[in-house]
mmCIF file with all atom_site columns, C-alpha atoms in Angstrom:
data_model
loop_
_atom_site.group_PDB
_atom_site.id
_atom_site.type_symbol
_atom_site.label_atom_id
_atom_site.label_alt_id
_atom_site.label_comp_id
_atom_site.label_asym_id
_atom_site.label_entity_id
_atom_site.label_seq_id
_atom_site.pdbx_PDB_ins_code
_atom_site.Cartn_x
_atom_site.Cartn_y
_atom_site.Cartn_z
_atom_site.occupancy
_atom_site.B_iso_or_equiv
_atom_site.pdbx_formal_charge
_atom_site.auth_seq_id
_atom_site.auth_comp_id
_atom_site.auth_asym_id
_atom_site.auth_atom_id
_atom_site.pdbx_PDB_model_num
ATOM 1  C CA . UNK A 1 1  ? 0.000  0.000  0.000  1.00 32.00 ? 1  UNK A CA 1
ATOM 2  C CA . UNK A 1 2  ? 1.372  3.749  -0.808 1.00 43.00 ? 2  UNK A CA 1
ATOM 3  C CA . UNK A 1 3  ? 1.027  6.060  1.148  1.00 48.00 ? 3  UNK A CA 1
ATOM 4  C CA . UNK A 1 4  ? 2.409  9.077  -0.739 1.00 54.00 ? 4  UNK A CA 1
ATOM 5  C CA . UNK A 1 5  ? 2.717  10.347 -4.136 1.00 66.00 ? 5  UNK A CA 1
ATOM 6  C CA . UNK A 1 6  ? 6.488  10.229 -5.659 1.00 81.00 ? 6  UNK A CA 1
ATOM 7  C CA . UNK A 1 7  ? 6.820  14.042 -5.677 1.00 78.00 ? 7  UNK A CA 1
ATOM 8  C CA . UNK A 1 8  ? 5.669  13.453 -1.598 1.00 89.00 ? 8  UNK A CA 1
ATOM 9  C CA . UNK A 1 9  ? 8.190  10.736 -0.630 1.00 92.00 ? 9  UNK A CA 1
ATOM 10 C CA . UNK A 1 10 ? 11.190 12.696 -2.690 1.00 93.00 ? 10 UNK A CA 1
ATOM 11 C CA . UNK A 1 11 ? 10.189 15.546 -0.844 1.00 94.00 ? 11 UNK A CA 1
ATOM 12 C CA . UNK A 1 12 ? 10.909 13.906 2.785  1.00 96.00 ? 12 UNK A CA 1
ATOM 13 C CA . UNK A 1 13 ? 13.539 12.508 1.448  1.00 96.00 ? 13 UNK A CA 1
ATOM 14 C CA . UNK A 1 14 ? 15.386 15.183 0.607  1.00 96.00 ? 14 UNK A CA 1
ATOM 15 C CA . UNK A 1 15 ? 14.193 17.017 4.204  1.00 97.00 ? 15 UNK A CA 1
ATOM 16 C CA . UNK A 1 16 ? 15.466 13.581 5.855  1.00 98.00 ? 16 UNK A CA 1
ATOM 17 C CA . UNK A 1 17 ? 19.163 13.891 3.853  1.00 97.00 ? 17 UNK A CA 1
ATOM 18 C CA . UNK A 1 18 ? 19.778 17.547 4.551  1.00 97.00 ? 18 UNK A CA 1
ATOM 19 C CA . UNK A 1 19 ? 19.224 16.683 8.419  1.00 97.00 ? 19 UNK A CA 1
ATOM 20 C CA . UNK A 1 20 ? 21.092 13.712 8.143  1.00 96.00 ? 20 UNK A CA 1
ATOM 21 C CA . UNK A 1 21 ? 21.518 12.199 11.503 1.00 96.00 ? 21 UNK A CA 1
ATOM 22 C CA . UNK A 1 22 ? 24.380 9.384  10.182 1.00 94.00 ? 22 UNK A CA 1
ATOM 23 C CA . UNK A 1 23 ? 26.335 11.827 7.998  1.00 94.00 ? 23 UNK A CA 1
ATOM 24 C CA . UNK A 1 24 ? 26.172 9.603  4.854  1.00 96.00 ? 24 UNK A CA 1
ATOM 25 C CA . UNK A 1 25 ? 23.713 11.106 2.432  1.00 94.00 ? 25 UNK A CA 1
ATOM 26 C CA . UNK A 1 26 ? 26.041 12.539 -0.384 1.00 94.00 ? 26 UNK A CA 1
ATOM 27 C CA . UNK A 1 27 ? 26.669 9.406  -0.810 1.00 96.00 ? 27 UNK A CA 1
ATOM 28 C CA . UNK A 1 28 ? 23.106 6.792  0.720  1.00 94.00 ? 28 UNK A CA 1
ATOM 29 C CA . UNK A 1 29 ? 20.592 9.088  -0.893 1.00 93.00 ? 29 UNK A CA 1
ATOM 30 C CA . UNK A 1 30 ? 18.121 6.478  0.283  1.00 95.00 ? 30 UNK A CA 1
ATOM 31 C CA . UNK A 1 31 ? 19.640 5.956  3.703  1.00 95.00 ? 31 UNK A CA 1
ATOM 32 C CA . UNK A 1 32 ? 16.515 7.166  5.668  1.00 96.00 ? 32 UNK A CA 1
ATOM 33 C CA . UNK A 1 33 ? 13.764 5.892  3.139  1.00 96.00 ? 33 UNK A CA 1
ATOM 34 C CA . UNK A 1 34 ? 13.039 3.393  6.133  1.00 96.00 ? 34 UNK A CA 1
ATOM 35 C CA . UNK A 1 35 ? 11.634 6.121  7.761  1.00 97.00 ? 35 UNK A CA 1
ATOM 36 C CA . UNK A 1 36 ? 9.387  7.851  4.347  1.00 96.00 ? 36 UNK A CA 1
ATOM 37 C CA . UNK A 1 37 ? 6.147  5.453  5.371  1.00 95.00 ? 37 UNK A CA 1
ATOM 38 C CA . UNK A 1 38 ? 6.216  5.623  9.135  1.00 97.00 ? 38 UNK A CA 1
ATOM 39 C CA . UNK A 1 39 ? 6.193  9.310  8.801  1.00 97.00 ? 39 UNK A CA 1
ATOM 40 C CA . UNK A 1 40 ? 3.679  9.617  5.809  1.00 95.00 ? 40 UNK A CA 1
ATOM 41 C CA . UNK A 1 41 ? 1.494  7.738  7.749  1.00 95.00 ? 41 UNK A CA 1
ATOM 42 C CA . UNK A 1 42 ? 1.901  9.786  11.057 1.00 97.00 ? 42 UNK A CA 1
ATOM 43 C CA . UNK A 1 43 ? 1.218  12.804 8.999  1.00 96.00 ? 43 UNK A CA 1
ATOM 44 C CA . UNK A 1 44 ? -1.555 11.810 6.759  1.00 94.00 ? 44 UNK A CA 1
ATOM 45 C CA . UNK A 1 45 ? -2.869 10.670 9.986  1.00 96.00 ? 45 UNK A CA 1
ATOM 46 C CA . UNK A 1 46 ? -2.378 14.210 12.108 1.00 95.00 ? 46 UNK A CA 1
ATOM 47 C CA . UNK A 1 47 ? 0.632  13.536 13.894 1.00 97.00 ? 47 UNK A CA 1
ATOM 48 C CA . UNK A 1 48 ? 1.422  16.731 15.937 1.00 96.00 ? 48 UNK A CA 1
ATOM 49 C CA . UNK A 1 49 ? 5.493  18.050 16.494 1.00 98.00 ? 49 UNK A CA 1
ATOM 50 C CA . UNK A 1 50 ? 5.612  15.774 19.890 1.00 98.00 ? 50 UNK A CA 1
ATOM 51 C CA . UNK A 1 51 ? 4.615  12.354 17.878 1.00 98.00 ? 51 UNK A CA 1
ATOM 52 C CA . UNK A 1 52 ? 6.718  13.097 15.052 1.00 98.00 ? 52 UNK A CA 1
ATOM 53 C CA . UNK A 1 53 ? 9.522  13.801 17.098 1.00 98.00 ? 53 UNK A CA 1
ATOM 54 C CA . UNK A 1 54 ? 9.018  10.777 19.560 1.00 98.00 ? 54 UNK A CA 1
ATOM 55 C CA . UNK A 1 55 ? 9.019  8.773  16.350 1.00 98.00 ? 55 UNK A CA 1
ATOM 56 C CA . UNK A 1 56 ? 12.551 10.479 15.374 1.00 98.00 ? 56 UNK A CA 1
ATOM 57 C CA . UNK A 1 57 ? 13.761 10.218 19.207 1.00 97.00 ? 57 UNK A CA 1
ATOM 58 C CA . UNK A 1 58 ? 13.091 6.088  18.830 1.00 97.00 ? 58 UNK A CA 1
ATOM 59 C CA . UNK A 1 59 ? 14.528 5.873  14.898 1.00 96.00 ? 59 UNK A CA 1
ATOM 60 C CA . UNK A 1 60 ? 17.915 7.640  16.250 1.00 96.00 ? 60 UNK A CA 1
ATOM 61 C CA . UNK A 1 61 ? 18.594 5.500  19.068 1.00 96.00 ? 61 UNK A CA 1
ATOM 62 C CA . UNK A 1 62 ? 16.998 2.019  18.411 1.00 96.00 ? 62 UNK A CA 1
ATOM 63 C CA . UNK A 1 63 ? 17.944 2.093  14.829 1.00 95.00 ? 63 UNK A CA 1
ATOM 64 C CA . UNK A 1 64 ? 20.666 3.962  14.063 1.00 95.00 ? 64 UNK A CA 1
ATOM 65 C CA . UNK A 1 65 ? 22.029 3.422  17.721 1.00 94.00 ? 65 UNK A CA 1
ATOM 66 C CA . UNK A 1 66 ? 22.378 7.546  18.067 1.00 93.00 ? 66 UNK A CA 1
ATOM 67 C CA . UNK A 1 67 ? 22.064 9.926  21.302 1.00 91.00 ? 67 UNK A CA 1
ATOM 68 C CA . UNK A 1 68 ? 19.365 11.687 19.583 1.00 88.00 ? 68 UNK A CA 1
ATOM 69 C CA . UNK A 1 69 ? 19.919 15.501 22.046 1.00 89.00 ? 69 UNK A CA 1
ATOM 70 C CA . UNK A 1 70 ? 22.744 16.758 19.756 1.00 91.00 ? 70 UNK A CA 1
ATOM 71 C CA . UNK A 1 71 ? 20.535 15.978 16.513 1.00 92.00 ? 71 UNK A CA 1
ATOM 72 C CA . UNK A 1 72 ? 17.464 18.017 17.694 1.00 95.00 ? 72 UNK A CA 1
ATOM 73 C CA . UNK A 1 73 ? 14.634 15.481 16.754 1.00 97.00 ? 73 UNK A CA 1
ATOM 74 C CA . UNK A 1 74 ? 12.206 17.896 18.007 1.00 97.00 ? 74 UNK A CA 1
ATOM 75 C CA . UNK A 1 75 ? 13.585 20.999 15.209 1.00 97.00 ? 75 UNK A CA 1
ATOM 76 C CA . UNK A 1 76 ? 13.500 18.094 12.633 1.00 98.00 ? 76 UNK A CA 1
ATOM 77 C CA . UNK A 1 77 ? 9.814  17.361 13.700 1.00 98.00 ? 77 UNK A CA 1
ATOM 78 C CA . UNK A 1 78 ? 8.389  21.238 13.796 1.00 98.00 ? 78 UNK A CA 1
ATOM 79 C CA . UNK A 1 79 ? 10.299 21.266 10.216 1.00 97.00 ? 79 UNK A CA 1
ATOM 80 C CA . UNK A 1 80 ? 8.151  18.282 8.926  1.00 98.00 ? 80 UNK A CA 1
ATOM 81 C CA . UNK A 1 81 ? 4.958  18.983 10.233 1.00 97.00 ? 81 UNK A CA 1
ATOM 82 C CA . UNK A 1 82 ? 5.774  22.678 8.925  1.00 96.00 ? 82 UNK A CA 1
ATOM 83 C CA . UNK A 1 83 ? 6.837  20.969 5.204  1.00 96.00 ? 83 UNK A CA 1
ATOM 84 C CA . UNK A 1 84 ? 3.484  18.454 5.605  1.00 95.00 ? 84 UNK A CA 1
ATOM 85 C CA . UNK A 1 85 ? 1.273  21.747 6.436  1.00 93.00 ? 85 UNK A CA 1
ATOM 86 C CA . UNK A 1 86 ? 2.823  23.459 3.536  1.00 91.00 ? 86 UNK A CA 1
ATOM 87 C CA . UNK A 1 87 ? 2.701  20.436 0.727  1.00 86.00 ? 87 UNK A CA 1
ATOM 88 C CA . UNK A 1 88 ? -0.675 20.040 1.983  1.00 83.00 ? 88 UNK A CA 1
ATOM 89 C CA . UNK A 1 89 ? -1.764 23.638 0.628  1.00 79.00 ? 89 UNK A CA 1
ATOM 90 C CA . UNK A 1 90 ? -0.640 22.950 -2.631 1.00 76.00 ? 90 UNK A CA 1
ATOM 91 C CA . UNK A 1 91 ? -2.155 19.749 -3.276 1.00 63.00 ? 91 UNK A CA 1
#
């Protein structure tokens, strides 16, 4: 099942490689795409900044084994749900 058009998931893409928690997205472009759905969803489905960044808080430390404070997951979130607000006015 998709969740988001192409133009959508190459648009939180590219928000998800200039944050770039790992430091490898000149040259992973699709290092984070594990996280494109879980977050699509989240948003289509109203996710506020605090879920969106809880999600981020989990992804950096369970999955990429990060300490998430020095990455800001809760800037990265207000900048999604900012870009989602945004996308969602032009669609």
């Amino acid at each position: 099942m998709r969740h988001g058009t192409d133009v959508t998931e190459n648009g939180l893409r590219h928000l998800l490689n200039e944050w770039d928690p790992i430091g490898v997205a000149d040259e992973v472009w699709d290092e984070y795409d594990c996280m494109l759905t879980p977050l699509l969803q989240r948003l289509q489905n109203g996710a506020g900044t605090a879920e969106i960044a809880a999600f981020l808080r989990r992804e950096l430390e369970e999955h990429f084994g990060l300490t998430p404070a020095p990455l800001d997951p809760e800037a990265m979130a207000a900048r999604l749900t900012s870009w989602w607000t945004a996308a969602a006015e032009s669609r």
